[in-house]
mmCIF file with all atom_site columns, C-alpha atoms in Angstrom:
data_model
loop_
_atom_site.group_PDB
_atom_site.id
_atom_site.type_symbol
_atom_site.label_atom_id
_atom_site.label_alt_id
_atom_site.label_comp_id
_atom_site.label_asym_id
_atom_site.label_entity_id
_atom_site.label_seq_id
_atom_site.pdbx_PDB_ins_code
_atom_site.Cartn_x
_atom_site.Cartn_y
_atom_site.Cartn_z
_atom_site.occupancy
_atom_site.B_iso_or_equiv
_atom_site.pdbx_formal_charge
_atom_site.auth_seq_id
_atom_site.auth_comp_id
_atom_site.auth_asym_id
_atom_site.auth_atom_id
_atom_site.pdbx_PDB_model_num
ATOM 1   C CA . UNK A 1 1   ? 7.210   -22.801 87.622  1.00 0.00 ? 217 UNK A CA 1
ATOM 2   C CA . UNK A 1 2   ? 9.998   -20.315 86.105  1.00 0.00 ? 218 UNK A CA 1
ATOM 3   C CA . UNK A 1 3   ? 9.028   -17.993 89.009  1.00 0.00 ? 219 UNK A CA 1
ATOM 4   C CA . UNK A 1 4   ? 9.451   -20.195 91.658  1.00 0.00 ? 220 UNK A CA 1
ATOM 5   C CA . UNK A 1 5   ? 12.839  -21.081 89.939  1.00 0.00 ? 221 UNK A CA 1
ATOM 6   C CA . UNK A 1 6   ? 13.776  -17.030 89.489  1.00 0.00 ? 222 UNK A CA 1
ATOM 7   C CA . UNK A 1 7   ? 13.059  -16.970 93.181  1.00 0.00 ? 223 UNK A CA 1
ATOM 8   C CA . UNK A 1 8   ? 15.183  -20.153 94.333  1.00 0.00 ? 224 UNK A CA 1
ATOM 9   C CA . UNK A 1 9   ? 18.148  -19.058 92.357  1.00 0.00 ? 225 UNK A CA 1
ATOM 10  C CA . UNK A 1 10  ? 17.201  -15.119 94.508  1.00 0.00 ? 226 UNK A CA 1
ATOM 11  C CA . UNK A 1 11  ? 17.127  -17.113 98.278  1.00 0.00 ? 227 UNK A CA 1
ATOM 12  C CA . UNK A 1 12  ? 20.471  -19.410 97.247  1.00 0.00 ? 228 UNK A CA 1
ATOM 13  C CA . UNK A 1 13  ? 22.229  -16.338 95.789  1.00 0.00 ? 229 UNK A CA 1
ATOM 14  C CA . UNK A 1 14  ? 21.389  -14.512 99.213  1.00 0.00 ? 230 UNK A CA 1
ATOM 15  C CA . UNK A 1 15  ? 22.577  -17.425 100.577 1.00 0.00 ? 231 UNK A CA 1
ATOM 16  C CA . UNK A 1 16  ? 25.426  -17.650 99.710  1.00 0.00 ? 232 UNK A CA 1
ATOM 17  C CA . UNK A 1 17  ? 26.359  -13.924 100.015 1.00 0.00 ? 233 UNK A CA 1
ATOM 18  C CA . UNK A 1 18  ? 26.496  -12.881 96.508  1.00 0.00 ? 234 UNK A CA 1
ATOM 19  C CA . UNK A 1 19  ? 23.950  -9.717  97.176  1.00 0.00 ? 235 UNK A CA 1
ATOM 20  C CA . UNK A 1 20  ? 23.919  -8.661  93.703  1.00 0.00 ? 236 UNK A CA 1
ATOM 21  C CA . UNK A 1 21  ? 23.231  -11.984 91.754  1.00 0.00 ? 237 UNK A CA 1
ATOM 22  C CA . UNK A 1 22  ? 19.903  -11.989 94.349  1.00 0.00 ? 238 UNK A CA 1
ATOM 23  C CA . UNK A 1 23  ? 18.809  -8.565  93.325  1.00 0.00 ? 239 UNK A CA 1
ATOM 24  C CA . UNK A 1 24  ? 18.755  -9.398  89.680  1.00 0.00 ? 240 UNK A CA 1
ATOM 25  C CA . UNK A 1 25  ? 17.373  -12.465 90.539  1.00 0.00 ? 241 UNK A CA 1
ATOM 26  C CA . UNK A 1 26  ? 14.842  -11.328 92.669  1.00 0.00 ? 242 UNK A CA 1
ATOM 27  C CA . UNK A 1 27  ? 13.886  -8.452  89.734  1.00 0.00 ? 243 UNK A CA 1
ATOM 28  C CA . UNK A 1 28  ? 13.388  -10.683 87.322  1.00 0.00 ? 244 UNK A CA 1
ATOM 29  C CA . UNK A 1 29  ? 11.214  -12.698 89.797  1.00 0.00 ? 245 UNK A CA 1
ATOM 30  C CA . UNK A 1 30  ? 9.629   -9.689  90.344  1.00 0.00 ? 246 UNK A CA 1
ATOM 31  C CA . UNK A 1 31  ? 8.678   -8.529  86.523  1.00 0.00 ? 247 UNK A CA 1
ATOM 32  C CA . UNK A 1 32  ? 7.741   -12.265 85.932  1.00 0.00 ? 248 UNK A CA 1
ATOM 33  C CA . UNK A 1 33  ? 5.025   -11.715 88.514  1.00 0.00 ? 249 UNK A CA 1
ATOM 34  C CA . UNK A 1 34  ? 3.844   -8.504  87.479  1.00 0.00 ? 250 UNK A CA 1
ATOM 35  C CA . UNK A 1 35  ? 3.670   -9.965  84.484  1.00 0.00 ? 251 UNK A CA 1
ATOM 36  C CA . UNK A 1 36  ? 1.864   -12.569 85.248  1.00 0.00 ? 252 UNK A CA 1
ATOM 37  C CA . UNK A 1 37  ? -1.016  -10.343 86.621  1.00 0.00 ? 253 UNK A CA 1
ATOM 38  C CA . UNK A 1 38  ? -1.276  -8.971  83.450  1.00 0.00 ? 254 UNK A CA 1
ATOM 39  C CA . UNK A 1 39  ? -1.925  -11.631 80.967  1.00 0.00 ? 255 UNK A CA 1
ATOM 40  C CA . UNK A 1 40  ? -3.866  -13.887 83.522  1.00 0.00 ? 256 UNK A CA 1
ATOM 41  C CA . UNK A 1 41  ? -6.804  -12.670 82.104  1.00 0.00 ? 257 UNK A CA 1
ATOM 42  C CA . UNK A 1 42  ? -6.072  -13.898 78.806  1.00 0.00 ? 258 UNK A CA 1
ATOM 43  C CA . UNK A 1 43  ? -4.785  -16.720 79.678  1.00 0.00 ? 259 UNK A CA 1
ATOM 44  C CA . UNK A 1 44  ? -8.057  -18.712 78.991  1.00 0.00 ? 260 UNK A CA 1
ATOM 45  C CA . UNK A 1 45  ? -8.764  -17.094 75.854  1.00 0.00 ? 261 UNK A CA 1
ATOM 46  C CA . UNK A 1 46  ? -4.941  -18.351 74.865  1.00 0.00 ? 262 UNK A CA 1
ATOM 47  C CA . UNK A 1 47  ? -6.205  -21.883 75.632  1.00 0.00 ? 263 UNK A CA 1
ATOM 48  C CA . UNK A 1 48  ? -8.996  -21.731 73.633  1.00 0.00 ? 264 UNK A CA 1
ATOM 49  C CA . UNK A 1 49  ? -6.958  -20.569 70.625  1.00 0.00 ? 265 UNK A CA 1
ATOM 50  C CA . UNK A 1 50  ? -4.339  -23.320 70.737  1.00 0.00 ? 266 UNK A CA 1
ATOM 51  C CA . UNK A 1 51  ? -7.421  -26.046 71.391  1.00 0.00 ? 267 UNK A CA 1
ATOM 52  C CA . UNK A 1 52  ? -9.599  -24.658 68.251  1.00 0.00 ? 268 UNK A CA 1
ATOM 53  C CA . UNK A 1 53  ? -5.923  -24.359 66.331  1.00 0.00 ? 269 UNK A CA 1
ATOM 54  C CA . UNK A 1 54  ? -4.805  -28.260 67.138  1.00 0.00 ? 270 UNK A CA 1
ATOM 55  C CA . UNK A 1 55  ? -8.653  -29.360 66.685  1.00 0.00 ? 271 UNK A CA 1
ATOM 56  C CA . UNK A 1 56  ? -8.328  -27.653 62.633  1.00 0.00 ? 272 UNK A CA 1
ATOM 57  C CA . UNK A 1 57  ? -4.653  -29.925 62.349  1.00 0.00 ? 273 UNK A CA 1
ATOM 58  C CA . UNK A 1 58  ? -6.563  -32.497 63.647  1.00 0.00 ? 274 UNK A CA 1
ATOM 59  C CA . UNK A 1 59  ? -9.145  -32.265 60.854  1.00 0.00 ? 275 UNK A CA 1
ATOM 60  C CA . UNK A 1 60  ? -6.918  -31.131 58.096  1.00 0.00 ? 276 UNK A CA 1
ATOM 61  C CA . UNK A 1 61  ? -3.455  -33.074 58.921  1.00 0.00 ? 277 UNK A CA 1
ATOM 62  C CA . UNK A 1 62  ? -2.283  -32.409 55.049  1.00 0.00 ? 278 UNK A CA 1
ATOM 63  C CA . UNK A 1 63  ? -1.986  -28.892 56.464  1.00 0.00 ? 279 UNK A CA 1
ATOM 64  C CA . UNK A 1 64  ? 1.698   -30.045 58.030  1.00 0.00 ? 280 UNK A CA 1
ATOM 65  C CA . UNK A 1 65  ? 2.276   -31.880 54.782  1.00 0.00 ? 281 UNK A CA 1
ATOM 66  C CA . UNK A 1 66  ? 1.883   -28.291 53.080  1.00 0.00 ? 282 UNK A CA 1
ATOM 67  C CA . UNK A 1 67  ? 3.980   -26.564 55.165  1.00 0.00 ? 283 UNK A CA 1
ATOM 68  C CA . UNK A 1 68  ? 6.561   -29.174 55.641  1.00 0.00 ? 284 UNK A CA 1
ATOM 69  C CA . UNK A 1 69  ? 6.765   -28.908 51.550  1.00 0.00 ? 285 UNK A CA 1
ATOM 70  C CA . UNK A 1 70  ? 7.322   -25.636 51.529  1.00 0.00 ? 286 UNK A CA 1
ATOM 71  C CA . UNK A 1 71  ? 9.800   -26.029 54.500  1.00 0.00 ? 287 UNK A CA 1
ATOM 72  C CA . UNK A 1 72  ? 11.684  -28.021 52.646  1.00 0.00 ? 288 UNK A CA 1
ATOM 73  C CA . UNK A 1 73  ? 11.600  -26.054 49.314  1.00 0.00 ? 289 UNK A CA 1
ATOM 74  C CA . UNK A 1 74  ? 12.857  -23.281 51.224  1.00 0.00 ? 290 UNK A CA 1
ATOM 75  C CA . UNK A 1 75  ? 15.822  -25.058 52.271  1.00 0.00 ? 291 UNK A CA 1
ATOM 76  C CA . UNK A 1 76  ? 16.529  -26.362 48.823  1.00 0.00 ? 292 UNK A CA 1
ATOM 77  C CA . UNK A 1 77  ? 16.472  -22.763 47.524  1.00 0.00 ? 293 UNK A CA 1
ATOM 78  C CA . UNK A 1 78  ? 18.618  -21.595 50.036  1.00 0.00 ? 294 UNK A CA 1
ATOM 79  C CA . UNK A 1 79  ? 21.367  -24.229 48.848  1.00 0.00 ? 295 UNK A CA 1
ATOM 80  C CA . UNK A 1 80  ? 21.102  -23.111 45.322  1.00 0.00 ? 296 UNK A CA 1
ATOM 81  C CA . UNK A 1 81  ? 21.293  -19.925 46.418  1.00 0.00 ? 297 UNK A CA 1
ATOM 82  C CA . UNK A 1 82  ? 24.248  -20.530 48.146  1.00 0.00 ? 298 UNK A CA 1
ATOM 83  C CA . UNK A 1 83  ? 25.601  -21.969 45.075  1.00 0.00 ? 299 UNK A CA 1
ATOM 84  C CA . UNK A 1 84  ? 24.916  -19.424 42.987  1.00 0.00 ? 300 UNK A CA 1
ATOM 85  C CA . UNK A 1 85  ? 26.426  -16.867 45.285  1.00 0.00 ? 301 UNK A CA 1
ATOM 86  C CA . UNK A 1 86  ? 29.634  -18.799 45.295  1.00 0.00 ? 302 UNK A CA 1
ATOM 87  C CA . UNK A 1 87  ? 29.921  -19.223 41.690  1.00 0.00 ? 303 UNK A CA 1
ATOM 88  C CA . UNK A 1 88  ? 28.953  -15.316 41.231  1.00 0.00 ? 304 UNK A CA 1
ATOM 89  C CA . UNK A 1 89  ? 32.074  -14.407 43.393  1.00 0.00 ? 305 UNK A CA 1
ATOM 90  C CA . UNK A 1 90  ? 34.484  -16.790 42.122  1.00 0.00 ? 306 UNK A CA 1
ATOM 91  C CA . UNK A 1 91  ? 33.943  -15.580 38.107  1.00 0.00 ? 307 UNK A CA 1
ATOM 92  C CA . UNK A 1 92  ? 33.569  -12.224 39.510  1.00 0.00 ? 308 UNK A CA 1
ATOM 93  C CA . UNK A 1 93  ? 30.677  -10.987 38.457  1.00 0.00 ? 309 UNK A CA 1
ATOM 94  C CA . UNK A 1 94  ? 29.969  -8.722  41.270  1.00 0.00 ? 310 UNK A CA 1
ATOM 95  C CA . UNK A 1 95  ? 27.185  -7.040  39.911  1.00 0.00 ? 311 UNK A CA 1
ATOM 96  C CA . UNK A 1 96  ? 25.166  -10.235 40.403  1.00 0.00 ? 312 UNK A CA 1
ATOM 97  C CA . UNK A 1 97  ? 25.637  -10.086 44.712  1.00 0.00 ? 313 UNK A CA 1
ATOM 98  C CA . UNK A 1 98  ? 23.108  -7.641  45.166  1.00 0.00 ? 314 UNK A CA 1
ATOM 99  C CA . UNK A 1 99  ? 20.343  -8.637  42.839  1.00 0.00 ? 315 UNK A CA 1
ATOM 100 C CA . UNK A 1 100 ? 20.908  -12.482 44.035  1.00 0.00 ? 316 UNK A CA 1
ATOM 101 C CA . UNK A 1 101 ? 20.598  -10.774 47.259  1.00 0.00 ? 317 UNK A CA 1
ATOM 102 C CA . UNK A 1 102 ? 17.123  -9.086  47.000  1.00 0.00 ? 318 UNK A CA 1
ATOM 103 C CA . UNK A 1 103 ? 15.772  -12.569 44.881  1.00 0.00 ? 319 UNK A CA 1
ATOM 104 C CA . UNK A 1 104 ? 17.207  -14.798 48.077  1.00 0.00 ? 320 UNK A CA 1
ATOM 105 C CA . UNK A 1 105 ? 15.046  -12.192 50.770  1.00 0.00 ? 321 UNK A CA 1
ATOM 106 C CA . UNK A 1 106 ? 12.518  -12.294 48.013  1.00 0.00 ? 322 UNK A CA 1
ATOM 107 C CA . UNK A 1 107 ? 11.998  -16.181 47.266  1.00 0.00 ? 323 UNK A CA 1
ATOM 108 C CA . UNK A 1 108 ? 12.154  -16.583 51.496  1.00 0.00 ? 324 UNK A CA 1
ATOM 109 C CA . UNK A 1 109 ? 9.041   -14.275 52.102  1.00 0.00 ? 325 UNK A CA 1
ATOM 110 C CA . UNK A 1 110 ? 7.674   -15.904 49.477  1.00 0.00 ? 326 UNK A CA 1
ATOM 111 C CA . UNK A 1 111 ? 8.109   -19.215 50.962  1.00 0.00 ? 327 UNK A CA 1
ATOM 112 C CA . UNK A 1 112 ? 7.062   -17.437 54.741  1.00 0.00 ? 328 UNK A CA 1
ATOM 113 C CA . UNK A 1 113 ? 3.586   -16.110 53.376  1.00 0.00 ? 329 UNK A CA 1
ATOM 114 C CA . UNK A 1 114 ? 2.516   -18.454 51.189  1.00 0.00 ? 330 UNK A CA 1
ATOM 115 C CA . UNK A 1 115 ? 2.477   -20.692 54.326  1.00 0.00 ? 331 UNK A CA 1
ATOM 116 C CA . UNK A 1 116 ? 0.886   -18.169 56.349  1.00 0.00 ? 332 UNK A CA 1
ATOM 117 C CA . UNK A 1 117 ? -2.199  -17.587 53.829  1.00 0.00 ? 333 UNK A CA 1
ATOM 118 C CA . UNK A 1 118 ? -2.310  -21.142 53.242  1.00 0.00 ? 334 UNK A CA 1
ATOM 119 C CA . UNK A 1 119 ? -2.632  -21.828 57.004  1.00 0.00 ? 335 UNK A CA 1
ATOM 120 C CA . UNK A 1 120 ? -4.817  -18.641 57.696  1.00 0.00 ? 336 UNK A CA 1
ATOM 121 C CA . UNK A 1 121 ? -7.210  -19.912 54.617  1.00 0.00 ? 337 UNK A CA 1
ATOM 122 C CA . UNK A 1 122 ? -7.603  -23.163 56.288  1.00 0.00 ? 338 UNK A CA 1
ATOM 123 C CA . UNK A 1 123 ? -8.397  -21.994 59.796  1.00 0.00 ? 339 UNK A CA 1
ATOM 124 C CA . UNK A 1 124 ? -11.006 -19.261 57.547  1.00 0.00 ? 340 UNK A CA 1
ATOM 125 C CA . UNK A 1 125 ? -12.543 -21.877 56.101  1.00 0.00 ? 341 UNK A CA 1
ATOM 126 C CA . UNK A 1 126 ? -13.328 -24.017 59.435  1.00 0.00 ? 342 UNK A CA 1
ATOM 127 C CA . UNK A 1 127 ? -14.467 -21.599 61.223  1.00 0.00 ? 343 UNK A CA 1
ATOM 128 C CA . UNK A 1 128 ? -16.859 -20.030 58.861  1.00 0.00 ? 344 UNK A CA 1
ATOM 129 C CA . UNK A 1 129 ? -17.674 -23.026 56.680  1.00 0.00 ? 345 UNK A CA 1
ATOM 130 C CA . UNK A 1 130 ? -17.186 -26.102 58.848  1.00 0.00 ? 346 UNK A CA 1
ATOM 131 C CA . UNK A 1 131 ? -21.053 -27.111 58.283  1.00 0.00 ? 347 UNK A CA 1
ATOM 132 C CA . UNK A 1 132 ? -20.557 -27.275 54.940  1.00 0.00 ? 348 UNK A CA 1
ATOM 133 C CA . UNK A 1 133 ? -20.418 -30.290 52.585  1.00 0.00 ? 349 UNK A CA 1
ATOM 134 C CA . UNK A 1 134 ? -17.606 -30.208 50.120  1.00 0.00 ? 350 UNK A CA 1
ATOM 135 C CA . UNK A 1 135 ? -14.957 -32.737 48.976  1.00 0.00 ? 351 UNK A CA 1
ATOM 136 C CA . UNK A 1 136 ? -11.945 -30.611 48.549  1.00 0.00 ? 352 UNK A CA 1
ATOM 137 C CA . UNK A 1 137 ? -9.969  -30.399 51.300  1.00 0.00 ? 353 UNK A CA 1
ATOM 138 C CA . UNK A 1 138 ? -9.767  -26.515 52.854  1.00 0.00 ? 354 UNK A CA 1
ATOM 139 C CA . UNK A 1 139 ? -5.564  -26.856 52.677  1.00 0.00 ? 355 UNK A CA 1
ATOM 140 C CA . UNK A 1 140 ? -5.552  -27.746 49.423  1.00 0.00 ? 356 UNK A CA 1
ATOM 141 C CA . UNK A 1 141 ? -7.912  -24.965 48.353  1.00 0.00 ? 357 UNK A CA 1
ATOM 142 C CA . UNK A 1 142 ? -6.790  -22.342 50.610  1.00 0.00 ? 358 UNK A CA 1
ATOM 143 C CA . UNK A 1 143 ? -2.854  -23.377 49.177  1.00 0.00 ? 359 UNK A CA 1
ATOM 144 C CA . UNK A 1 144 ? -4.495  -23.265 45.799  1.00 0.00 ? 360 UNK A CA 1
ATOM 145 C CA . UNK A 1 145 ? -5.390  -19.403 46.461  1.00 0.00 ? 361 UNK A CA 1
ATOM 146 C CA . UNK A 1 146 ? -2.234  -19.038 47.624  1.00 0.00 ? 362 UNK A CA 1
ATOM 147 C CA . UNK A 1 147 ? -0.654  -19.913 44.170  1.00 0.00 ? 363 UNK A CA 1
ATOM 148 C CA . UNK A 1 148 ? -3.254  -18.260 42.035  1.00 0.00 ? 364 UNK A CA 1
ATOM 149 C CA . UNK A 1 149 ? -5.267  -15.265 42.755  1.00 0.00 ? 365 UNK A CA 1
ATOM 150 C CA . UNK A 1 150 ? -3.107  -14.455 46.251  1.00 0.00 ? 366 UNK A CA 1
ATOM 151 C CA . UNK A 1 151 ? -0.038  -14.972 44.706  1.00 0.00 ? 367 UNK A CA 1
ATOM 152 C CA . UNK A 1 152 ? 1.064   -11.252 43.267  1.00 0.00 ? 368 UNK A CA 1
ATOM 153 C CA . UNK A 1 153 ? -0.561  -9.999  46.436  1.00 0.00 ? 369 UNK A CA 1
ATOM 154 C CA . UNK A 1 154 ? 1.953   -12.284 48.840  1.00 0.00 ? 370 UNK A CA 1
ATOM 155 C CA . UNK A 1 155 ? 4.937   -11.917 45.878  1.00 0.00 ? 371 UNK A CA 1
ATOM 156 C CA . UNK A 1 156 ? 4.412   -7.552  46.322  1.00 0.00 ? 372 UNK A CA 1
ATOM 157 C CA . UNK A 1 157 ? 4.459   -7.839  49.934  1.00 0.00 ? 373 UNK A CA 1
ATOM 158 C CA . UNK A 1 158 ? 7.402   -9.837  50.030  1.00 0.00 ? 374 UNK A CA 1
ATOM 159 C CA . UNK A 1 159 ? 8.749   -7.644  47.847  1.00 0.00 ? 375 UNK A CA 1
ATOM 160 C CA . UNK A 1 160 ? 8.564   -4.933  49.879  1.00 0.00 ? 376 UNK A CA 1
ATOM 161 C CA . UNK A 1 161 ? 9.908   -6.267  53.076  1.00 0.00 ? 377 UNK A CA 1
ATOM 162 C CA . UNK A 1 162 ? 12.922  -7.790  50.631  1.00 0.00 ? 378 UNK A CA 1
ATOM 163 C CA . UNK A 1 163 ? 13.914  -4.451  49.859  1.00 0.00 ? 379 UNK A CA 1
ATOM 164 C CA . UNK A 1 164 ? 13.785  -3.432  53.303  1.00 0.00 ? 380 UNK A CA 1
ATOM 165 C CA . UNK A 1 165 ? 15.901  -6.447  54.506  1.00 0.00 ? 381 UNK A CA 1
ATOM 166 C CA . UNK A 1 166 ? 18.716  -6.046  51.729  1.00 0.00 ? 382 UNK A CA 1
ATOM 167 C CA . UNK A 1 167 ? 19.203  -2.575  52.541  1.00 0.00 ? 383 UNK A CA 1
ATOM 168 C CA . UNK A 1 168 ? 19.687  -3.542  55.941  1.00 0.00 ? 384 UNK A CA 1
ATOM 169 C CA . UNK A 1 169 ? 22.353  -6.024  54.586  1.00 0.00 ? 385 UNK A CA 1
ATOM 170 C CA . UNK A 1 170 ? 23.753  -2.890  52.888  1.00 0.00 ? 386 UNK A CA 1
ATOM 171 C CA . UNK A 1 171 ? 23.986  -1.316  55.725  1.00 0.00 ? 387 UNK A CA 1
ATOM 172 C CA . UNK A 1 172 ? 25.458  -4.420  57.690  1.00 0.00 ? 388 UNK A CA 1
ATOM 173 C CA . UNK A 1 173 ? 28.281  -4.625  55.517  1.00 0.00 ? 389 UNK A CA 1
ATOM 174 C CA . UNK A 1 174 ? 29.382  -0.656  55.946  1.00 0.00 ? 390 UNK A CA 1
ATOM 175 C CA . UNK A 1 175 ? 30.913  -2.082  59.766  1.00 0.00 ? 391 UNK A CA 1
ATOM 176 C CA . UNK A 1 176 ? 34.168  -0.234  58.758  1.00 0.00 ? 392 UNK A CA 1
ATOM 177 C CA . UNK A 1 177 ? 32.800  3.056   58.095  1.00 0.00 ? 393 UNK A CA 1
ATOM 178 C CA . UNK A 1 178 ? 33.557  6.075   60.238  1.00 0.00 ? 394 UNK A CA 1
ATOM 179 C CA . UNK A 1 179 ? 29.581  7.155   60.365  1.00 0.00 ? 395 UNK A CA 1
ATOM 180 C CA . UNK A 1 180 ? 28.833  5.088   63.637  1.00 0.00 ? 396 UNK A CA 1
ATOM 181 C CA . UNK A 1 181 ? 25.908  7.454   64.493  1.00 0.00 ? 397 UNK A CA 1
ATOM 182 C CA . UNK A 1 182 ? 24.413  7.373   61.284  1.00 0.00 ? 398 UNK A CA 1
ATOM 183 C CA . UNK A 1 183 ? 24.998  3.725   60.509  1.00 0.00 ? 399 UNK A CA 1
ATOM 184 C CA . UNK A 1 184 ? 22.729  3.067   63.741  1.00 0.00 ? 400 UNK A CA 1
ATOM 185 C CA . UNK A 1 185 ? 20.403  5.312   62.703  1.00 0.00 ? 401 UNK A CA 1
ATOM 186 C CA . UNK A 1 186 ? 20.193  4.403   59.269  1.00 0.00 ? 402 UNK A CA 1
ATOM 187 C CA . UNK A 1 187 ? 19.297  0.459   61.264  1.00 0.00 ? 403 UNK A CA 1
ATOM 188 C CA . UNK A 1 188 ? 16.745  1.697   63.495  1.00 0.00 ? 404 UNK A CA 1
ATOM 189 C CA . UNK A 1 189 ? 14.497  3.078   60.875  1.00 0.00 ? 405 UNK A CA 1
ATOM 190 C CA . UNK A 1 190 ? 14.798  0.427   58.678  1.00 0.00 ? 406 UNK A CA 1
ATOM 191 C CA . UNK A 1 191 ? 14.119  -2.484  61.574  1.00 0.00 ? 407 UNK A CA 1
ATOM 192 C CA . UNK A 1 192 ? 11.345  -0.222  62.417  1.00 0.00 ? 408 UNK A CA 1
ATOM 193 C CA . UNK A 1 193 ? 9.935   -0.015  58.903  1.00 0.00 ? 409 UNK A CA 1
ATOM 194 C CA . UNK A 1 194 ? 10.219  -3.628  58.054  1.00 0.00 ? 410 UNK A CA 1
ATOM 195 C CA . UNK A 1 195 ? 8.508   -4.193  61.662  1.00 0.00 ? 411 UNK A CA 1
ATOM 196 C CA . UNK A 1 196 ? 5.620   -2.032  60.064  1.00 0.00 ? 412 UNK A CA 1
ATOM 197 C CA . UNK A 1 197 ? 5.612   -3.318  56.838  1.00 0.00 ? 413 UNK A CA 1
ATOM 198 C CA . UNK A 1 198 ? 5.423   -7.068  58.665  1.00 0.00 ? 414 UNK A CA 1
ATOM 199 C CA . UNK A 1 199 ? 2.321   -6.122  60.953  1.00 0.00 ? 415 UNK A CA 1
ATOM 200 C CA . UNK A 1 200 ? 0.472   -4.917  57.870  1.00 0.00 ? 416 UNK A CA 1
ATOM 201 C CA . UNK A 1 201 ? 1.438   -7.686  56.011  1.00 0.00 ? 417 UNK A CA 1
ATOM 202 C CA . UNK A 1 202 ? 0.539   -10.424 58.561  1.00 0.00 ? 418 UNK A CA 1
ATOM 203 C CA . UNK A 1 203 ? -3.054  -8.535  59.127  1.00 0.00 ? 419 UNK A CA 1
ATOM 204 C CA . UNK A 1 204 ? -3.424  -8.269  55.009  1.00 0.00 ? 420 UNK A CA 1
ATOM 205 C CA . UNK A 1 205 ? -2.847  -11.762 53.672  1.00 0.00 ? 421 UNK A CA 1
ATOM 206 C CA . UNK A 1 206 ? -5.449  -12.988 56.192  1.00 0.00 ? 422 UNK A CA 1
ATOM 207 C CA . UNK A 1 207 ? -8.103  -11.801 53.538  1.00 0.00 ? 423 UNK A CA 1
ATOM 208 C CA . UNK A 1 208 ? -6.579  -12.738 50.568  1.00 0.00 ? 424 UNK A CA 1
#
């Protein structure tokens, strides 16, 4: 459908004489094609994913309850946080930004991954033990790992990428320095790193 709407928007700008609206409209029609031919193979493999993934939330609907908890304890710690930032400025304490920084990146890829292994444990634990009897439900347990013998696993990675992310910040807030050149640099390699450090990551807590 967004295709055939790419190439409407193409004809009418043609149309209506405005040649070079058309030929980016009629480029973008043209990568959506090409890249169309491209995943069409995997289209039905996609389908089968999101089937088997809303058939495991259909069989284990305290899985949302889970992550809408942690949802919203993310949200509460970002007021506090927000709070506590505030109140650091206003007395002064300056010291306090940056650690309160690297806790608040910290505490939120906490929050991310914990969800992630709890979500990735549950979908582990259909698929490979669905004919199994057993009366605890595979959210609760695979959250339960997520607490316990995952957690300095998740809390190191987060770590990681929280360091990453507040240098970043650092480098954010140097907008009125004179090293342009650098300053982009400096960005690039750490977007790229925390881009690494994310793959592994995502790949990693999956077996934990």
């Amino acid at each position: 459908f967004g295709i055939v709407v790419w190439i409407a928007f193409a004809v009418l700008m043609f149309a209506i004489g405005s040649i070079a609206a058309g030929v980016i409209f009629s480029i973008v029609a043209v990568f959506l094609i090409v890249w169309l031919l491209l995943v069409k193979s995997r289209i039905e493999f996609a389908g089968i994913c999101l089937s088997y993934a809303s058939s495991v939330i259909d069989k284990n609907p305290s899985l949302l309850g889970i992550c809408f908890g942690l949802l919203v304890g993310e949200i509460v710690y970002i007021a506090l946080f927000v709070f506590a930032l505030a109140s650091v400025i206003d007395a002064g304490i300056t010291g306090l930004v940056w650690p309160l920084i690297i806790f608040f990146y910290w505490a939120l890829n906490v929050f991310e991954n914990v969800m992630h292994v709890t979500v990735s444990g549950t979908v582990g634990t259909e698929y490979f033990s669905s004919g199994l009897n057993s009366n605890k439900s595979p959210a609760r347990a695979a959250l339960n790992r997520a607490l316990t013998t995952s957690f300095g696993s998740i809390c190191f990675g987060s770590l990681l990428v929280a360091l990453i992310q507040t240098a970043r910040t650092a480098v954010y807030s140097m907008q009125r320095s004179n090293n342009g050149i650098l300053r982009c640099v400096a960005l690039c390699m750490l977007n790229c790193l925390e881009a690494m450090i994310r793959f592994f990551n995502q790949y990693a807590f999956v077996h934990v």
